[in-house]
Coordinates of C-alpha atoms and ligand atoms in Angstrom, one line a residue:
M1 CA -25.3 9.5 35.2
S2 CA -22.6 12.0 34.4
K3 CA -20.2 11.5 31.5
N4 CA -16.8 10.1 32.2
V5 CA -13.6 10.9 30.1
A6 CA -14.1 7.7 28.0
D7 CA -17.6 8.8 27.1
V8 CA -16.3 12.2 25.9
L9 CA -13.6 10.5 23.9
W10 CA -16.1 8.4 21.9
E11 CA -18.6 11.3 21.6
M12 CA -15.8 13.4 19.9
L13 CA -14.5 10.5 17.8
A14 CA -18.0 9.8 16.5
K15 CA -18.5 13.5 15.6
A16 CA -15.2 13.2 13.7
G17 CA -16.7 10.5 11.5
V18 CA -15.2 7.5 13.1
K19 CA -17.2 4.4 12.2
R20 CA -15.0 1.6 13.6
C21 CA -12.5 0.8 16.4
Y22 CA -10.2 -2.3 15.8
G23 CA -8.4 -3.8 18.7
I24 CA -8.1 -6.2 21.6
V25 CA -9.5 -5.3 25.0
G26 CA -7.7 -5.5 28.5
D27 CA -7.3 -3.8 31.8
A28 CA -6.7 -0.1 31.1
L29 CA -9.1 -0.3 28.2
N30 CA -12.0 -1.9 30.0
P31 CA -13.7 1.5 30.9
V32 CA -12.9 2.7 27.4
V33 CA -14.6 -0.2 25.8
D34 CA -17.5 0.0 28.2
A35 CA -18.1 3.6 27.2
L36 CA -17.9 2.5 23.5
R37 CA -20.7 0.1 24.2
R38 CA -22.7 2.8 25.8
N39 CA -22.1 5.1 23.0
G40 CA -23.4 2.6 20.5
T41 CA -22.5 4.6 17.3
I42 CA -19.0 3.1 16.7
E43 CA -18.5 -0.6 15.9
F44 CA -15.9 -2.4 17.9
V45 CA -14.0 -4.9 15.7
A46 CA -12.4 -7.5 18.0
V47 CA -9.3 -8.9 16.2
R48 CA -6.9 -11.6 17.3
H49 CA -3.7 -9.5 16.8
E50 CA -3.6 -5.7 17.3
E51 CA -1.3 -5.3 14.3
Y52 CA -4.0 -6.9 12.0
G53 CA -6.5 -4.4 13.4
V54 CA -4.2 -1.5 12.4
F55 CA -3.6 -2.7 8.8
A56 CA -7.4 -3.1 8.5
A57 CA -7.8 0.5 9.8
V58 CA -5.1 1.9 7.5
A59 CA -6.9 0.7 4.3
E60 CA -10.3 1.8 5.6
A61 CA -8.9 5.3 6.5
Y62 CA -6.9 5.7 3.4
F63 CA -9.8 5.0 1.0
T64 CA -12.7 6.6 3.0
G65 CA -10.7 9.6 4.3
N66 CA -12.4 9.1 7.6
P67 CA -10.4 8.7 10.7
V68 CA -10.4 5.1 12.1
V69 CA -9.6 4.2 15.7
V70 CA -7.4 1.3 16.8
C71 CA -6.7 0.3 20.4
G72 CA -4.3 -1.9 22.4
T73 CA -3.9 -2.2 26.1
S74 CA -0.9 -1.3 28.3
G75 CA 2.5 -2.5 27.3
P76 CA 2.4 -5.6 25.1
G77 CA -1.0 -4.8 23.5
V78 CA 0.3 -1.3 22.7
V79 CA 3.6 -2.6 21.2
H80 CA 1.6 -4.8 18.7
L81 CA 0.0 -1.6 17.3
F82 CA 3.4 -0.2 16.3
N83 CA 4.2 -1.7 12.9
G84 CA 0.7 -0.8 11.7
L85 CA 1.1 2.8 12.9
M86 CA 4.3 3.1 11.0
D87 CA 2.4 1.9 8.0
A88 CA -0.3 4.6 8.6
R89 CA 2.4 7.2 8.9
K90 CA 3.9 6.2 5.6
E91 CA 0.7 5.5 3.7
R92 CA -0.8 8.8 5.1
A93 CA -3.8 7.3 6.7
P94 CA -5.7 9.1 9.5
I95 CA -5.6 6.7 12.4
I96 CA -6.2 7.5 16.1
A97 CA -4.7 5.0 18.5
I98 CA -6.0 4.6 22.0
A99 CA -3.2 3.1 24.0
G100 CA -4.1 1.8 27.4
D101 CA -1.7 3.0 30.1
V102 CA -1.0 2.0 33.7
E103 CA -3.0 3.6 36.5
S104 CA -2.1 7.3 37.0
S105 CA -0.9 6.7 40.6
I106 CA 1.9 4.4 39.4
L107 CA 3.1 6.2 36.3
D108 CA 6.9 6.3 36.0
T109 CA 7.5 3.7 38.6
S110 CA 8.5 0.9 36.2
A111 CA 5.1 -0.7 36.9
L112 CA 4.1 -4.0 35.2
E113 CA 3.3 -3.3 31.5
E114 CA 4.3 0.3 31.8
L115 CA 5.6 1.9 28.6
N116 CA 6.5 5.5 28.0
P117 CA 4.2 6.5 25.1
Y118 CA 6.2 9.5 24.1
K119 CA 9.4 7.5 23.6
F120 CA 7.8 4.5 22.2
F121 CA 5.6 6.0 19.5
D122 CA 8.0 8.8 18.6
A123 CA 8.9 7.3 15.1
A124 CA 5.3 6.6 14.1
S125 CA 3.0 9.2 15.7
L126 CA 2.3 12.7 14.5
Y127 CA 1.0 13.7 17.9
T128 CA 1.2 11.7 21.2
A129 CA -0.6 12.7 24.3
R130 CA -0.9 11.1 27.8
L131 CA -4.2 11.9 29.4
V132 CA -3.4 12.1 33.1
N133 CA -6.0 14.7 34.1
P134 CA -9.7 14.8 33.0
E135 CA -9.3 18.6 32.3
Q136 CA -7.0 17.8 29.4
A137 CA -9.6 15.7 27.6
R138 CA -11.2 18.2 25.2
A139 CA -8.0 19.8 24.0
V140 CA -6.1 16.5 23.7
I141 CA -8.9 14.6 21.8
N142 CA -9.4 17.7 19.5
T143 CA -5.7 17.8 18.6
A144 CA -5.4 14.0 18.1
I145 CA -8.4 14.1 15.7
L146 CA -7.4 17.2 13.8
T147 CA -3.8 16.2 13.4
A148 CA -4.7 12.7 12.1
V149 CA -7.3 14.0 9.6
L150 CA -5.5 17.2 8.4
E151 CA -1.9 15.9 8.4
K152 CA -3.0 12.5 7.3
G153 CA -1.3 10.1 9.6
P154 CA -1.5 8.3 13.1
T155 CA -1.9 10.0 16.4
V156 CA -1.9 8.4 19.9
I157 CA -3.8 9.0 23.0
A158 CA -2.4 7.1 26.0
I159 CA -4.9 6.8 28.7
P160 CA -4.8 5.2 32.2
G161 CA -7.9 3.2 33.1
D162 CA -8.6 5.4 36.1
I163 CA -8.5 8.6 34.1
A164 CA -10.8 7.0 31.4
A165 CA -13.3 6.1 34.2
A166 CA -13.0 9.6 35.9
D167 CA -15.8 12.1 35.7
A168 CA -15.4 14.4 32.8
P169 CA -15.4 18.2 33.3
D170 CA -18.4 20.0 31.7
Q171 CA -16.7 21.0 28.5
P172 CA -18.1 21.3 25.0
T173 CA -17.5 18.3 22.6
D174 CA -18.1 20.1 19.3
F175 CA -15.2 20.9 17.0
T176 CA -14.5 21.9 13.5
I177 CA -12.3 20.1 10.9
A178 CA -11.3 22.7 8.3
A179 CA -11.6 21.7 4.6
P180 CA -8.2 21.4 2.9
A181 CA -7.0 24.7 1.4
I182 CA -6.2 25.3 -2.2
L183 CA -2.5 25.5 -2.6
R184 CA -0.7 26.6 -5.8
P185 CA 2.6 28.3 -6.7
S186 CA 2.8 32.0 -7.3
D187 CA 2.1 33.4 -10.8
T188 CA 5.8 34.2 -11.2
D189 CA 6.8 30.6 -10.4
L190 CA 4.2 29.3 -12.6
G191 CA 5.4 31.6 -15.4
K192 CA 8.8 30.1 -15.1
L193 CA 7.4 26.6 -15.5
V194 CA 5.3 27.6 -18.5
T195 CA 8.5 28.9 -20.2
M196 CA 10.4 25.7 -19.4
I197 CA 7.6 23.6 -20.9
D198 CA 7.2 25.8 -24.0
E199 CA 11.0 25.7 -24.6
A200 CA 11.2 21.9 -24.2
K201 CA 10.9 19.8 -27.4
T202 CA 9.7 16.8 -25.4
V203 CA 8.1 16.5 -22.0
A204 CA 7.5 13.4 -19.8
I205 CA 5.3 13.2 -16.7
F206 CA 5.9 11.0 -13.7
G207 CA 3.0 10.9 -11.2
G208 CA 2.4 9.6 -7.7
D209 CA -0.3 9.5 -5.1
G210 CA -0.6 13.3 -5.2
C211 CA -2.4 12.9 -8.5
R212 CA -5.3 11.2 -6.7
E213 CA -7.2 14.4 -7.0
G214 CA -6.4 16.1 -10.2
R215 CA -5.8 13.0 -12.3
D216 CA -8.1 14.2 -15.1
E217 CA -6.1 17.5 -15.3
V218 CA -2.8 15.6 -15.4
V219 CA -4.1 13.4 -18.3
E220 CA -5.4 16.5 -20.1
L221 CA -2.0 18.2 -19.7
A222 CA -0.2 15.1 -21.0
C223 CA -2.5 15.1 -24.1
K224 CA -1.8 18.8 -24.7
L225 CA 2.0 18.3 -24.4
K226 CA 2.1 14.9 -26.2
A227 CA 3.8 13.7 -23.0
P228 CA 4.0 10.1 -22.0
V229 CA 2.9 9.5 -18.4
G230 CA 4.7 7.1 -16.1
Y231 CA 3.8 6.5 -12.5
A232 CA 5.1 5.3 -9.1
F233 CA 3.3 2.3 -7.6
R234 CA 1.1 4.7 -5.6
G235 CA 0.2 6.6 -8.8
K236 CA -0.8 3.6 -10.9
Q237 CA -4.4 3.4 -9.8
W238 CA -5.0 7.1 -10.6
L239 CA -3.0 7.4 -13.8
E240 CA -3.2 4.1 -15.6
H241 CA -6.8 3.8 -16.6
D242 CA -8.4 5.8 -19.5
N243 CA -5.0 7.4 -20.2
P244 CA -3.9 7.2 -23.8
N245 CA -0.4 8.4 -22.8
A246 CA 0.2 5.8 -20.0
V247 CA 3.6 4.2 -20.2
D248 CA 3.5 2.2 -16.9
M249 CA 5.9 2.1 -14.0
T250 CA 9.6 2.5 -13.4
G251 CA 11.7 1.3 -10.5
L252 CA 12.5 -2.2 -9.1
I253 CA 9.1 -3.6 -10.1
G254 CA 8.9 -1.4 -13.2
Y255 CA 7.5 -2.4 -16.5
G256 CA 6.5 -0.8 -19.8
G257 CA 8.2 2.2 -21.2
A258 CA 8.4 4.5 -18.2
Y259 CA 12.1 4.2 -17.6
N260 CA 12.9 5.1 -21.2
A261 CA 10.3 7.9 -21.4
L262 CA 11.7 9.6 -18.3
H263 CA 15.3 9.4 -19.5
E264 CA 14.8 10.4 -23.1
A265 CA 12.6 13.5 -22.5
D266 CA 14.0 17.0 -22.5
L267 CA 11.9 17.9 -19.5
L268 CA 10.5 15.7 -16.8
L269 CA 7.5 16.9 -14.7
M270 CA 7.4 15.0 -11.4
L271 CA 3.9 15.4 -10.0
G272 CA 2.8 14.5 -6.4
T273 CA 5.4 11.9 -6.0
D274 CA 8.1 11.1 -3.4
F275 CA 9.3 8.1 -5.4
P276 CA 12.3 6.8 -3.3
F277 CA 14.4 5.0 -5.9
S278 CA 16.6 7.8 -7.1
E279 CA 18.7 5.5 -9.3
F280 CA 15.7 5.1 -11.6
L281 CA 15.4 8.9 -12.1
P282 CA 17.4 10.6 -14.9
G283 CA 20.5 12.6 -14.3
P284 CA 21.3 16.2 -15.3
S285 CA 20.8 15.5 -19.1
V286 CA 17.1 15.8 -18.4
K287 CA 15.7 19.0 -16.9
K288 CA 13.5 18.2 -13.9
V289 CA 10.6 20.1 -12.3
Q290 CA 8.8 18.7 -9.2
I291 CA 5.5 19.8 -7.9
D292 CA 4.2 18.6 -4.5
K293 CA 2.0 20.0 -1.8
N294 CA 4.6 18.9 0.8
P295 CA 7.5 21.2 0.6
K296 CA 9.8 18.6 2.3
H297 CA 9.4 16.3 -0.8
I298 CA 10.8 18.8 -3.2
G299 CA 14.2 17.8 -4.5
R300 CA 15.0 15.2 -1.9
R301 CA 15.2 12.3 -4.4
T302 CA 17.0 14.0 -7.2
A303 CA 18.4 17.5 -8.1
L304 CA 15.9 19.7 -9.7
D305 CA 15.9 22.6 -12.1
L306 CA 12.7 23.9 -10.5
G307 CA 10.6 23.0 -7.4
L308 CA 7.1 24.2 -6.8
V309 CA 4.8 23.8 -3.9
G310 CA 1.2 23.2 -4.7
D311 CA -1.5 20.6 -4.9
I312 CA -1.6 18.8 -8.3
K313 CA -5.2 19.6 -9.1
S314 CA -5.1 23.4 -8.7
T315 CA -1.5 23.7 -10.0
V316 CA -2.1 21.8 -13.2
S317 CA -5.5 23.5 -13.7
A318 CA -3.6 26.8 -13.6
L319 CA -1.0 25.5 -15.9
L320 CA -3.2 24.0 -18.6
P321 CA -4.5 27.2 -20.3
A322 CA -1.1 28.8 -20.0
V323 CA 1.1 26.2 -21.9
C324 CA 1.3 26.0 -25.7
E325 CA 0.1 22.8 -27.3
K326 CA 2.8 20.6 -28.7
T327 CA 2.3 19.3 -32.2
D328 CA 5.1 16.7 -32.8
G329 CA 3.8 13.4 -31.5
E330 CA 6.9 11.4 -32.6
F331 CA 8.4 11.2 -29.0
L332 CA 5.1 10.0 -27.4
A333 CA 4.5 7.5 -30.3
R334 CA 7.9 6.0 -29.7
Q335 CA 7.4 5.6 -26.0
L336 CA 4.0 4.1 -26.5
A337 CA 5.3 1.6 -29.0
H338 CA 8.0 0.6 -26.6
T339 CA 5.4 0.2 -23.8
E340 CA 3.3 -2.0 -26.2
S341 CA 6.2 -4.2 -27.0
F342 CA 6.9 -4.7 -23.3
H343 CA 3.2 -5.7 -22.8
K344 CA 3.5 -8.3 -25.5
Q345 CA 6.5 -9.7 -23.6
L346 CA 4.5 -9.7 -20.3
Q347 CA 1.7 -11.7 -22.1
H348 CA 4.1 -14.7 -22.7
Y349 CA 3.4 -16.3 -19.3
V350 CA -0.2 -15.2 -19.4
E351 CA -1.1 -16.7 -22.8
N352 CA 0.8 -19.9 -22.2
G353 CA -0.2 -20.0 -18.6
P354 CA -2.9 -22.7 -19.0
V355 CA -0.2 -25.2 -20.1
I356 CA 2.7 -24.3 -17.8
K357 CA 3.0 -26.2 -14.6
P358 CA 3.7 -25.2 -11.8
I359 CA 1.2 -22.3 -12.1
R360 CA 2.9 -19.1 -13.3
P361 CA 1.9 -16.2 -10.9
E362 CA 1.6 -13.9 -14.0
F363 CA -1.2 -16.1 -15.3
L364 CA -2.9 -16.3 -11.9
A365 CA -2.9 -12.6 -11.4
A366 CA -3.9 -11.8 -15.0
T367 CA -6.9 -14.2 -14.7
L368 CA -7.9 -12.7 -11.4
S369 CA -7.8 -9.2 -12.9
E370 CA -10.0 -10.4 -15.8
L371 CA -12.6 -12.1 -13.6
A372 CA -12.9 -9.5 -10.9
S373 CA -15.6 -6.9 -10.9
D374 CA -15.1 -3.4 -12.3
D375 CA -15.1 -1.9 -8.8
A376 CA -13.0 -4.6 -7.1
M377 CA -10.4 -3.6 -4.5
F378 CA -7.1 -5.3 -4.7
F379 CA -4.5 -5.5 -2.0
A380 CA -1.0 -7.0 -2.3
D381 CA 1.4 -8.3 0.4
T382 CA 4.9 -6.9 0.3
G383 CA 6.7 -9.6 -1.6
T384 CA 6.3 -10.8 -5.1
A385 CA 2.5 -10.2 -4.9
C386 CA 3.4 -6.5 -5.4
I387 CA 5.1 -7.3 -8.7
W388 CA 2.2 -9.3 -10.0
L389 CA -0.3 -6.7 -8.8
A390 CA 1.7 -3.9 -10.5
R391 CA 2.1 -5.8 -13.8
H392 CA -1.0 -7.9 -14.2
I393 CA -3.8 -6.4 -12.1
F394 CA -5.4 -3.7 -14.2
G395 CA -6.8 -0.8 -12.3
G396 CA -10.0 0.7 -13.7
K397 CA -11.8 3.9 -13.0
N398 CA -13.6 2.3 -10.1
R399 CA -11.1 -0.3 -9.1
R400 CA -8.7 0.3 -6.2
L401 CA -5.2 -1.0 -5.5
F402 CA -3.4 -0.8 -2.2
G403 CA -0.4 -2.2 -0.4
S404 CA 2.2 -1.2 2.1
F405 CA 3.6 0.9 -0.7
S406 CA 5.9 3.2 1.3
W407 CA 6.5 1.2 4.6
A408 CA 6.8 -2.2 2.8
S409 CA 5.8 -4.4 5.7
M410 CA 4.8 -8.0 5.0
A411 CA 1.4 -9.3 5.9
N412 CA -0.7 -6.2 5.1
A413 CA -2.9 -7.5 2.3
A414 CA -5.4 -9.7 4.2
P415 CA -6.1 -7.1 6.9
N416 CA -6.2 -4.3 4.4
A417 CA -8.8 -6.3 2.4
F418 CA -10.7 -7.0 5.6
G419 CA -10.9 -3.3 6.6
C420 CA -12.3 -2.4 3.1
A421 CA -14.7 -5.3 3.2
L422 CA -16.3 -3.8 6.4
A423 CA -16.1 -0.2 5.0
Y424 CA -17.5 -1.1 1.5
P425 CA -20.0 -3.9 2.0
G426 CA -20.9 -5.6 -1.3
R427 CA -17.6 -4.7 -3.0
Q428 CA -15.1 -7.5 -3.9
C429 CA -12.1 -7.2 -1.7
I430 CA -9.3 -9.3 -2.9
A431 CA -6.0 -9.9 -1.1
L432 CA -3.0 -11.3 -3.0
C433 CA -1.0 -12.8 -0.2
G434 CA 2.5 -14.2 0.1
D435 CA 2.5 -17.6 2.0
G436 CA 5.0 -15.9 4.3
G437 CA 2.7 -12.9 4.8
F438 CA -0.4 -15.0 5.3
T439 CA 1.2 -17.2 8.0
M440 CA 2.8 -14.2 9.7
L441 CA -0.5 -12.4 10.4
G442 CA -3.4 -13.4 8.1
M443 CA -4.0 -17.0 9.3
G444 CA -4.8 -16.2 13.0
D445 CA -7.2 -13.4 12.1
L446 CA -8.9 -15.5 9.4
L447 CA -11.0 -16.4 12.5
T448 CA -12.1 -12.8 12.8
Q449 CA -13.3 -12.9 9.2
I450 CA -15.0 -16.2 9.8
E451 CA -16.8 -15.0 12.9
R452 CA -18.1 -12.0 11.1
R453 CA -18.6 -13.9 7.7
T454 CA -16.9 -11.2 6.0
P455 CA -16.5 -12.0 2.3
V456 CA -12.7 -11.4 1.8
V457 CA -11.0 -13.4 -1.0
Q458 CA -7.5 -14.3 -0.1
V459 CA -5.4 -15.6 -2.8
I460 CA -2.2 -17.2 -1.5
L461 CA 1.0 -17.4 -3.7
N462 CA 2.1 -20.7 -2.3
N463 CA 5.8 -20.9 -3.3
E464 CA 7.1 -22.1 0.1
K465 CA 9.6 -19.4 0.4
Y466 CA 10.2 -15.7 1.0
D467 CA 10.6 -15.3 -2.7
F468 CA 11.1 -11.6 -2.8
V469 CA 14.1 -12.0 -0.5
H470 CA 15.3 -15.0 -2.6
I471 CA 15.4 -12.8 -5.7
E472 CA 16.9 -9.9 -3.6
Q473 CA 19.7 -12.2 -2.4
Q474 CA 20.5 -13.5 -5.9
E475 CA 20.4 -9.9 -7.2
A476 CA 23.1 -9.0 -4.6
G477 CA 25.3 -12.0 -5.6
F478 CA 24.6 -14.2 -2.5
I479 CA 23.7 -17.9 -2.4
P480 CA 20.1 -17.8 -1.2
S481 CA 19.7 -18.9 2.4
G482 CA 17.1 -18.7 5.1
V483 CA 14.4 -18.2 2.5
E484 CA 12.6 -21.6 2.4
F485 CA 9.9 -23.1 4.5
K486 CA 7.2 -25.7 4.4
N487 CA 3.5 -25.0 4.2
P488 CA 0.4 -27.0 5.1
N489 CA -2.5 -27.3 2.6
F490 CA -4.0 -23.8 3.2
A491 CA -7.3 -24.8 1.7
K492 CA -7.7 -27.7 4.3
V493 CA -6.6 -25.4 7.1
A494 CA -9.1 -22.8 6.0
E495 CA -11.9 -25.4 5.8
A496 CA -11.0 -26.7 9.3
M497 CA -11.2 -23.2 10.7
G498 CA -14.6 -22.6 9.1
A499 CA -13.8 -20.7 5.9
K500 CA -14.1 -21.8 2.3
G501 CA -10.9 -23.3 1.0
I502 CA -10.0 -23.9 -2.6
R503 CA -6.7 -25.5 -3.6
I504 CA -5.4 -24.9 -7.1
E505 CA -2.4 -27.0 -8.3
D506 CA -3.1 -27.4 -11.9
P507 CA -3.1 -24.4 -14.3
Q508 CA -6.2 -25.8 -16.0
D509 CA -8.1 -25.2 -12.7
V510 CA -7.0 -21.6 -12.3
R511 CA -9.9 -19.9 -14.0
E512 CA -12.6 -22.1 -12.4
G513 CA -11.0 -21.9 -9.0
L514 CA -10.8 -18.1 -8.9
A515 CA -14.3 -17.7 -10.4
E516 CA -15.7 -19.9 -7.6
A517 CA -13.8 -17.8 -5.0
L518 CA -15.1 -14.6 -6.4
A519 CA -18.7 -15.8 -6.5
Y520 CA -18.6 -16.9 -2.9
K521 CA -20.4 -14.3 -0.7
D522 CA -21.0 -16.2 2.5
G523 CA -17.8 -15.4 4.3
P524 CA -14.0 -15.5 3.7
V525 CA -12.3 -17.7 1.0
V526 CA -8.8 -18.9 1.0
V527 CA -7.4 -19.8 -2.4
D528 CA -4.3 -21.9 -2.0
A529 CA -2.5 -21.4 -5.3
V530 CA 0.6 -23.6 -5.7
V531 CA 2.8 -21.4 -7.9
D532 CA 6.2 -21.7 -9.5
P533 CA 8.7 -21.0 -6.8
F534 CA 11.2 -20.0 -9.5
A535 CA 9.2 -17.3 -11.3
L536 CA 11.4 -14.3 -11.7
A537 CA 10.4 -10.8 -12.7
M538 CA 13.0 -8.5 -13.9
P539 CA 12.5 -4.7 -14.0
S540 CA 12.0 -3.1 -17.4
H541 CA 15.4 -1.6 -16.8
S542 CA 17.9 -3.7 -14.9
P543 CA 20.8 -1.7 -13.4
F544 CA 24.2 -3.2 -14.2
H545 CA 24.7 -4.4 -10.6
T546 CA 21.5 -6.5 -10.8
V547 CA 22.7 -8.4 -13.8
K548 CA 26.1 -8.8 -12.3
G549 CA 24.6 -10.0 -9.0
F550 CA 22.5 -12.7 -10.6
T551 CA 25.5 -13.9 -12.6
L552 CA 27.6 -14.1 -9.5
S553 CA 24.9 -15.8 -7.4
F554 CA 24.2 -18.4 -10.2
A555 CA 28.0 -19.1 -10.4
K556 CA 28.3 -19.5 -6.7
Q557 CA 25.3 -21.8 -6.6
V558 CA 26.7 -24.0 -9.3
L559 CA 30.1 -24.2 -7.5
S560 CA 28.3 -25.1 -4.3
G561 CA 26.6 -28.0 -6.0
R562 CA 23.1 -26.4 -6.6
V563 CA 23.2 -26.9 -10.4
D564 CA 19.6 -28.2 -10.5
T565 CA 18.3 -25.1 -8.9
V566 CA 20.1 -22.8 -11.3
I567 CA 19.0 -24.8 -14.3
K568 CA 15.3 -24.7 -13.0
E569 CA 15.6 -20.9 -12.4
I570 CA 17.0 -20.1 -15.8
G571 CA 14.9 -22.6 -17.7
R572 CA 11.6 -21.3 -16.1
N573 CA 12.4 -17.8 -17.0
V574 CA 13.5 -18.0 -20.6
G575 CA 13.5 -14.6 -22.2
I576 CA 13.5 -12.8 -18.9
V577 CA 16.8 -13.7 -17.3
Ligands
LIG1 C1 7.5 -7.5 8.8 C2 8.5 -7.7 7.7 N1 9.5 -8.7 7.9 C3 10.4 -8.9 6.9 C4 10.4 -8.2 5.8 C5 11.4 -8.4 4.7 N2 10.7 -9.1 3.5 C6 10.2 -8.3 2.4 S1 9.4 -9.3 1.3 C7 9.7 -10.7 2.2 C8 9.3 -12.0 1.7 C9 7.8 -12.2 1.7 O1 7.6 -13.5 1.5 P1 6.1 -14.0 1.1 O2 5.1 -13.4 1.9 O3 6.2 -15.5 1.1 O4 5.9 -13.5 -0.4 P2 6.7 -13.9 -1.7 O5 7.8 -12.9 -2.0 O6 7.3 -15.3 -1.5 O7 5.7 -13.9 -2.8 C10 10.5 -10.4 3.4 C11 10.9 -11.4 4.4 C12 9.4 -7.2 5.6 N3 9.3 -6.4 4.6 N4 8.4 -7.0 6.6
LIG2 MG1 6.3 -16.9 -0.5

């Protein structure tokens, strides 16, 4: 039998290193999925919601570096892919989406389920193609793969069922993915940077995801310059561990000494970061240099004194032998001492956790971090889970941390963890979920984990509210509204569905409950942790408007008769508010 277009599609995707395709089948995709079955080298992961499949694919693609395929069929199925593809774009994950399309004979006739892929995917996709003629196949598939892998993001191939099933022309299916080039600034520009560093009395470093490769070089540079190292959320897992100069994070969920270190240095080196919260970066009193391999990132968050284009590993390697070693360690010691004192403050709810009821999320997260294996992979939902992950889950050399860091969608953690559990069998994959996030997307596809007996540990912060928004509303001076909801007992729901369920209501049971969850290898676990709905986490630096907003909100709440709530909120956060 001769090959059809769908056969060629899978043949090329398999050659690109694709191991899995996540999605839901249906009309236009039927010949595509039939060819996948014939191909036999790529696993089809049938999910219950297309968006769940994309979040799983994003985590797999981000960590393995291999492209991952997702699919949804014409119209509504395709639409369900979108939020995940935006996440792939922002998290820079190589995803190839196969979007079912209506039959080629009725394109552009407003047919049932017809959707214009060019318009629809415009905001998310780096490259969108509509395969309407088998002769396009090789060039389109080649471009979709290369764009996804080399530009690190999502691409889309829309394909009508009749074209997928059509005979493929006799075209070669081999292609080459070039290895990434070494990119560093010119010697003249590097020379300018060396002068700035040598002339500065004190230097601070602030790093992001761009330090993923080159983290050892960054730490070596920091040691040579006696520079404290702060990081964005995306940089934490690369720069926190085995780094004597680490001063933690700045920003809305910041902790430790990073804010002060960045503001008190003479010179700030921003390395591989597109940190979006400009108000947490210093003004003109600190000289600023930014190095990034993406030229579009340079200077967009703050005004710079020097901007250089280069990858962090090769640029810092070139810098290392050229800069003079600094001898005065007073600045670094002061920033480290400040960081240390913040850590002590953070320990308050961890150390007293066993006797504070309702359970403090700080204590829950810190215990999880302590019990998890050295190569565990942690995923946090957008919501307060991010705060607890940042502050209380310690990343190690072999640990990994992930979330919807730059897109900030809810409901990412459970699917992220599922994707990595498939890609890294045997490794602990732990999702710290919001109860809002879990019920938005995680609960339906718990069935997928159950069917496959995938050992994902879902720890749900059961606070019966959209707590992050609750905090946000108070910060902005509003009386909280629309943020509360009621939950079932998630452990019982999980058991009824066929998973292992563990309910933890008492702080004394936290350690035992989490240990039991982590030890369970026979399928998914849902830990329903009933946590304090009033736990607050303030950034290490609170801008004036934050303090003003809370004060205003508390005053408004008291005036509208919510005295009890305000007293609880303040009482449960002594020393923080
Ligand atoms: C898809 C989506 N909808 C809404 C939001 C806005 N949002 C951000 S965090 C959040 C609350 C999350 O609540 P939950 O999952 O219960 O976590 P919690 O903050 O309570 O720990 C909301 C509604 C979002 N980021 N993404
Ligand atoms: Mg919640």
